[in-house]
Short mmCIF file of C-alpha atoms in Angstrom, two decimals:
data_model
loop_
_atom_site.label_atom_id
_atom_site.label_comp_id
_atom_site.label_asym_id
_atom_site.label_seq_id
_atom_site.Cartn_x
_atom_site.Cartn_y
_atom_site.Cartn_z
CA MET M 22 1.13 5.37 -18.18
CA PRO M 23 -0.31 8.37 -16.16
CA THR M 24 1.87 10.71 -14.00
CA ILE M 25 1.42 10.74 -10.62
CA LYS M 26 -0.29 13.99 -10.43
CA GLU M 27 -2.79 12.29 -12.84
CA LYS M 28 -2.94 9.17 -10.68
CA VAL M 29 -3.81 11.23 -7.36
CA ALA M 30 -6.36 13.21 -9.63
CA ASN M 31 -8.10 10.12 -10.47
CA ILE M 32 -8.10 8.69 -6.89
CA VAL M 33 -9.61 11.95 -5.85
CA ARG M 34 -12.35 11.99 -8.24
CA ALA M 35 -12.88 8.33 -7.68
CA GLN M 36 -14.08 9.36 -3.99
CA PRO M 37 -17.84 10.19 -3.07
CA ASP M 38 -18.59 13.66 -3.02
CA ASP M 39 -19.26 13.82 0.92
CA SER M 40 -15.89 12.33 1.43
CA SER M 41 -13.90 14.38 4.30
CA PHE M 42 -10.38 15.58 3.39
CA ASP M 43 -8.92 12.73 6.24
CA GLU M 44 -10.83 9.91 4.00
CA ILE M 45 -8.93 10.98 1.11
CA LEU M 46 -5.86 11.02 2.35
CA GLN M 47 -6.31 7.69 3.58
CA GLU M 48 -7.28 6.47 0.21
CA LEU M 49 -4.03 8.29 -1.18
CA ALA M 50 -1.78 6.46 1.39
CA PHE M 51 -3.46 3.44 0.87
CA SER M 52 -2.86 3.38 -3.06
CA ARG M 53 0.56 4.31 -2.17
CA ARG M 54 1.29 1.15 0.00
CA VAL M 55 -0.31 -0.71 -2.59
CA GLU M 56 2.08 0.35 -5.07
CA ARG M 57 5.22 -0.06 -3.40
CA GLY M 58 3.82 -3.73 -2.16
CA LEU M 59 3.64 -4.13 -5.91
CA GLU M 60 7.63 -3.08 -6.54
CA ASP M 61 8.88 -4.90 -3.77
CA SER M 62 7.02 -8.13 -5.22
CA ARG M 63 8.66 -7.24 -8.87
CA GLN M 64 12.03 -6.59 -7.00
CA GLY M 65 11.60 -9.92 -5.16
CA ARG M 66 11.94 -8.02 -2.00
CA THR M 67 9.37 -10.85 -0.30
CA VAL M 68 9.25 -13.16 2.74
CA SER M 69 7.92 -16.58 2.15
CA ASN M 70 4.95 -17.79 3.89
CA GLU M 71 7.17 -20.49 5.69
CA GLU M 72 9.52 -17.59 6.84
CA MET M 73 6.89 -15.20 8.05
CA ALA M 74 5.16 -18.01 10.17
CA ARG M 75 8.98 -18.21 12.18
CA ARG M 76 9.06 -14.64 12.66
CA ILE M 77 5.86 -14.67 14.00
CA ARG M 78 6.49 -17.95 16.57
CA ILE M 79 9.57 -15.57 17.67
CA TRP M 80 7.38 -12.53 18.41
CA GLN M 81 4.64 -14.41 20.41
CA LYS M 82 7.46 -15.65 22.51
#
């Protein structure tokens, strides 16, 4: 399994040469959010579709 430093380096290397600093930061942040979401899913920290629909109905009121 690659280290965090290797993961970051791979993400940076995968960006086009003309990428801005902000674009690279956005890619890094996106990757981290995906990793967190996958870990939440593995740990069972999820919300069912039914529960989310209920919450949205409450927000819309």
